[in-house]
GROMACS .gro file of C-alpha atoms in nm:
model
  235
    1MET     CA    1   5.545   8.770   8.826
    2ASP     CA    2   5.557   9.135   8.739
    3LYS     CA    3   5.798   9.452   8.717
    4MET     CA    4   5.828   9.445   9.102
    5SER     CA    5   5.974   9.094   9.057
    6ILE     CA    6   6.254   9.239   8.862
    7GLU     CA    7   6.304   9.530   9.111
    8LEU     CA    8   6.323   9.288   9.389
    9LEU     CA    9   6.598   9.097   9.237
   10GLN     CA   10   6.797   9.405   9.135
   11GLN     CA   11   6.778   9.529   9.508
   12GLN     CA   12   6.912   9.178   9.638
   13ASN     CA   13   7.156   9.121   9.365
   14PRO     CA   14   7.275   9.466   9.255
   15PHE     CA   15   7.535   9.310   8.971
   16MET     CA   16   7.309   9.045   8.825
   17SER     CA   17   7.207   9.096   8.479
   18LEU     CA   18   6.885   9.166   8.336
   19ASN     CA   19   6.936   8.841   8.143
   20ASP     CA   20   7.005   8.625   8.454
   21ILE     CA   21   6.719   8.814   8.623
   22THR     CA   22   6.460   8.722   8.385
   23TYR     CA   23   6.595   8.362   8.397
   24THR     CA   24   6.553   8.339   8.759
   25ILE     CA   25   6.210   8.456   8.781
   26LEU     CA   26   6.102   8.222   8.509
   27LEU     CA   27   6.286   7.939   8.667
   28GLN     CA   28   6.120   8.012   9.018
   29GLU     CA   29   5.782   8.024   8.836
   30ILE     CA   30   5.827   7.684   8.694
   31VAL     CA   31   5.959   7.520   9.015
   32CYS     CA   32   5.674   7.667   9.225
   33PHE     CA   33   5.414   7.557   8.969
   34ARG     CA   34   5.303   7.895   8.886
   35ILE     CA   35   5.359   7.805   8.537
   36PRO     CA   36   5.253   7.457   8.552
   37PRO     CA   37   5.413   7.132   8.363
   38GLY     CA   38   5.266   7.141   7.988
   39SER     CA   39   5.182   7.496   7.993
   40TRP     CA   40   5.270   7.718   7.691
   41ILE     CA   41   5.460   8.031   7.760
   42ASN     CA   42   5.385   8.319   7.576
   43GLU     CA   43   5.692   8.540   7.539
   44ASN     CA   44   5.533   8.874   7.431
   45ALA     CA   45   5.272   8.829   7.743
   46VAL     CA   46   5.558   8.767   7.998
   47ALA     CA   47   5.810   9.038   7.880
   48LYS     CA   48   5.500   9.277   7.893
   49GLN     CA   49   5.420   9.167   8.248
   50LEU     CA   50   5.790   9.229   8.354
   51GLY     CA   51   5.834   9.506   8.165
   52ILE     CA   52   6.107   9.417   7.961
   53SER     CA   53   6.223   9.362   7.580
   54ARG     CA   54   6.193   9.014   7.417
   55SER     CA   55   6.590   8.976   7.422
   56PRO     CA   56   6.635   8.890   7.796
   57MET     CA   57   6.336   8.644   7.730
   58LYS     CA   58   6.488   8.456   7.456
   59TYR     CA   59   6.795   8.435   7.649
   60ALA     CA   60   6.621   8.284   7.970
   61LEU     CA   61   6.381   8.053   7.753
   62SER     CA   62   6.700   7.942   7.565
   63ARG     CA   63   6.876   7.881   7.886
   64LEU     CA   64   6.579   7.688   8.034
   65GLU     CA   65   6.556   7.457   7.737
   66LYS     CA   66   6.913   7.363   7.776
   67GLU     CA   67   6.846   7.282   8.128
   68GLY     CA   68   6.545   7.080   8.042
   69TYR     CA   69   6.284   7.293   8.210
   70VAL     CA   70   6.112   7.401   7.888
   71LYS     CA   71   6.110   7.254   7.535
   72LYS     CA   72   6.026   7.412   7.202
   73SER     CA   73   5.815   7.291   6.910
   74HIS     CA   74   5.638   7.574   6.737
   75LYS     CA   75   5.658   7.795   7.065
   76TYR     CA   76   5.766   7.718   7.436
   77SER     CA   77   5.612   7.508   7.688
   78VAL     CA   78   5.716   7.366   8.032
   79THR     CA   79   5.839   7.025   8.021
   80GLY     CA   80   5.630   6.772   8.179
   81PHE     CA   81   5.738   6.512   8.466
   82SER     CA   82   5.988   6.229   8.365
   83ILE     CA   83   5.986   5.896   8.541
   84LYS     CA   84   6.331   5.862   8.419
   85GLU     CA   85   6.430   6.201   8.555
   86TYR     CA   86   6.295   6.137   8.871
   87THR     CA   87   6.432   5.809   8.941
   88ASP     CA   88   6.785   5.964   8.839
   89LEU     CA   89   6.714   6.261   9.074
   90LYS     CA   90   6.588   6.036   9.382
   91GLU     CA   91   6.905   5.807   9.373
   92LEU     CA   92   7.129   6.118   9.367
   93CYS     CA   93   6.940   6.273   9.637
   94PHE     CA   94   6.950   5.961   9.873
   95LEU     CA   95   7.328   5.947   9.810
   96LEU     CA   96   7.399   6.329   9.853
   97GLU     CA   97   7.180   6.423  10.132
   98SER     CA   98   7.238   6.140  10.347
   99TYR     CA   99   7.603   6.181  10.288
  100ALA     CA  100   7.571   6.533  10.380
  101ALA     CA  101   7.387   6.468  10.697
  102GLY     CA  102   7.653   6.245  10.826
  103ARG     CA  103   7.903   6.496  10.771
  104ALA     CA  104   7.711   6.759  10.936
  105ALA     CA  105   7.644   6.524  11.199
  106VAL     CA  106   8.025   6.557  11.306
  107ALA     CA  107   8.132   6.877  11.123
  108ALA     CA  108   7.849   7.116  11.214
  109THR     CA  109   7.909   7.359  11.520
  110ASP     CA  110   7.637   7.412  11.792
  111THR     CA  111   7.561   7.742  11.670
  112GLN     CA  112   7.503   7.598  11.307
  113LEU     CA  113   7.280   7.336  11.433
  114GLU     CA  114   7.079   7.572  11.596
  115GLU     CA  115   7.035   7.770  11.295
  116LEU     CA  116   6.906   7.447  11.117
  117ARG     CA  117   6.681   7.381  11.425
  118GLU     CA  118   6.534   7.733  11.368
  119LEU     CA  119   6.423   7.657  11.030
  120ALA     CA  120   6.276   7.294  11.176
  121HIS     CA  121   6.069   7.525  11.434
  122GLN     CA  122   5.945   7.743  11.160
  123MET     CA  123   5.818   7.435  10.952
  124ASN     CA  124   5.643   7.308  11.312
  125ASP     CA  125   5.482   7.647  11.332
  126ILE     CA  126   5.335   7.681  10.996
  127CYS     CA  127   5.200   7.311  11.020
  128CYS     CA  128   5.055   7.363  11.336
  129ARG     CA  129   4.859   7.663  11.164
  130VAL     CA  130   4.739   7.471  10.858
  131ASP     CA  131   4.341   7.511  10.928
  132GLU     CA  132   4.393   7.886  10.968
  133THR     CA  133   4.646   7.949  10.674
  134PRO     CA  134   4.533   8.017  10.317
  135ARG     CA  135   4.633   7.716  10.098
  136ASP     CA  136   4.864   7.920   9.847
  137VAL     CA  137   5.022   8.093  10.137
  138LEU     CA  138   5.066   7.737  10.316
  139SER     CA  139   5.200   7.544  10.023
  140ARG     CA  140   5.454   7.861   9.917
  141THR     CA  141   5.598   7.872  10.295
  142ILE     CA  142   5.648   7.498  10.340
  143MET     CA  143   5.825   7.490  10.006
  144ASP     CA  144   6.052   7.747  10.096
  145LEU     CA  145   6.125   7.601  10.430
  146GLU     CA  146   6.159   7.255  10.280
  147TYR     CA  147   6.433   7.398  10.018
  148GLN     CA  148   6.607   7.637  10.288
  149PHE     CA  149   6.629   7.330  10.512
  150HIS     CA  150   6.797   7.093  10.308
  151LEU     CA  151   7.025   7.364  10.126
  152LYS     CA  152   7.152   7.437  10.468
  153LEU     CA  153   7.177   7.076  10.570
  154VAL     CA  154   7.424   7.017  10.235
  155MET     CA  155   7.609   7.333  10.350
  156LEU     CA  156   7.680   7.224  10.713
  157ALA     CA  157   7.849   6.915  10.542
  158ASP     CA  158   8.147   7.156  10.492
  159SER     CA  159   8.211   7.008  10.162
  160PRO     CA  160   8.277   7.239   9.839
  161LEU     CA  161   8.259   6.955   9.592
  162LEU     CA  162   7.929   6.825   9.757
  163SER     CA  163   7.770   7.164   9.727
  164ASP     CA  164   7.869   7.217   9.388
  165LEU     CA  165   7.698   6.872   9.300
  166TYR     CA  166   7.371   6.964   9.488
  167GLU     CA  167   7.390   7.293   9.349
  168GLN     CA  168   7.346   7.121   8.974
  169ILE     CA  169   7.039   6.926   9.110
  170LYS     CA  170   6.840   7.128   9.365
  171PHE     CA  171   6.589   7.302   9.143
  172LYS     CA  172   6.488   7.002   8.936
  173LEU     CA  173   6.455   6.807   9.275
  174PHE     CA  174   6.258   7.067   9.458
  175ARG     CA  175   6.030   7.098   9.120
  176TYR     CA  176   5.926   6.733   9.207
  177ARG     CA  177   5.920   6.785   9.588
  178SER     CA  178   5.702   7.092   9.527
  179TYR     CA  179   5.437   6.902   9.351
  180MET     CA  180   5.367   6.687   9.639
  181ILE     CA  181   5.369   7.016   9.872
  182TYR     CA  182   5.093   7.152   9.628
  183ASN     CA  183   4.917   6.807   9.602
  184PRO     CA  184   4.966   6.682   9.998
  185PRO     CA  185   4.892   6.336  10.052
  186GLU     CA  186   4.665   6.238  10.366
  187GLY     CA  187   4.874   6.311  10.696
  188TYR     CA  188   5.137   6.480  10.520
  189TYR     CA  189   5.120   6.805  10.741
  190ASP     CA  190   5.123   6.577  11.050
  191ILE     CA  191   5.460   6.403  10.946
  192ILE     CA  192   5.646   6.744  10.809
  193GLU     CA  193   5.536   6.938  11.140
  194THR     CA  194   5.793   6.717  11.328
  195ASP     CA  195   6.033   6.545  11.118
  196HIS     CA  196   6.277   6.828  11.051
  197LEU     CA  197   6.296   6.875  11.415
  198VAL     CA  198   6.378   6.513  11.475
  199ILE     CA  199   6.629   6.551  11.222
  200CYS     CA  200   6.802   6.794  11.412
  201ASP     CA  201   6.780   6.602  11.716
  202VAL     CA  202   6.980   6.315  11.573
  203LEU     CA  203   7.239   6.569  11.405
  204ALA     CA  204   7.289   6.677  11.781
  205LEU     CA  205   7.399   6.354  11.878
  206HIS     CA  206   7.678   6.372  11.639
  207ASP     CA  207   7.665   6.015  11.506
  208ARG     CA  208   7.732   6.001  11.174
  209GLN     CA  209   7.571   5.678  11.081
  210LEU     CA  210   7.238   5.747  11.254
  211ALA     CA  211   7.227   6.085  11.099
  212GLU     CA  212   7.264   5.923  10.755
  213SER     CA  213   6.986   5.665  10.837
  214ILE     CA  214   6.754   5.942  10.976
  215LEU     CA  215   6.789   6.139  10.639
  216ARG     CA  216   6.711   5.822  10.440
  217ARG     CA  217   6.433   5.752  10.649
  218HIS     CA  218   6.291   6.137  10.571
  219LEU     CA  219   6.368   6.118  10.210
  220SER     CA  220   6.180   5.760  10.175
  221PHE     CA  221   5.850   5.926  10.292
  222PHE     CA  222   5.855   6.164  10.015
  223ASN     CA  223   5.957   5.894   9.760
  224THR     CA  224   5.670   5.658   9.883
  225HIS     CA  225   5.387   5.950   9.887
  226PHE     CA  226   5.529   6.087   9.555
  227LEU     CA  227   5.491   5.728   9.370
  228LYS     CA  228   5.149   5.707   9.518
  229LEU     CA  229   5.039   6.060   9.382
  230PHE     CA  230   5.154   5.914   9.034
  231HIS     CA  231   4.978   5.579   9.089
  232ILE     CA  232   5.299   5.422   9.040
  233ASN     CA  233   5.390   5.099   9.252
  234SER     CA  234   5.771   5.104   9.195
  235LEU     CA  235   6.057   5.266   8.976
   0.00000   0.00000   0.00000
């Protein structure tokens, strides 16, 4: 998180305001655990790092507070995990993503499915190089590919309403998912090495019910291991 982060987003989105850029950078830092849950946020220090005034910082933190990513007592801190929030997100995710997979199985073109498969191959490739890849690079790459794959799957459902609903939960959802990526359980890399490819194989069969089932199985794996990570038997 530095001045280059601002410049990069300005290049990618020339019309994005400095307020929104600051918000986006802080959101990424929180979702990617570069600012861990419970950490205090030093407004002056972050503003200095980014080379901005405190006004965009105040806007960004106020928006993040409204969305539940930070909370304020005498100063701002990153919100911790909530079992209630996780339960709600998990249930919504099972409904939305399995529905998206079913629609994608019948709506997506061969070209679109190949684009999804390319993301799955990239996941397979990085997981085959676990031992030779620095841990931070490995975690960031897997998290990015996991995010891109699931977002692409929702887009392939060709449902603007579904996309709008998913847009509202995607960052909170991936905050929980990324926690497990940074704290992988035993056998995690072996599973995700092929799981996205299996999903692509099933989508190519154009069987709606089968596609929904395979996505639910995929999500169940994450849920089971997330609960183990937090020593919770059931929600």
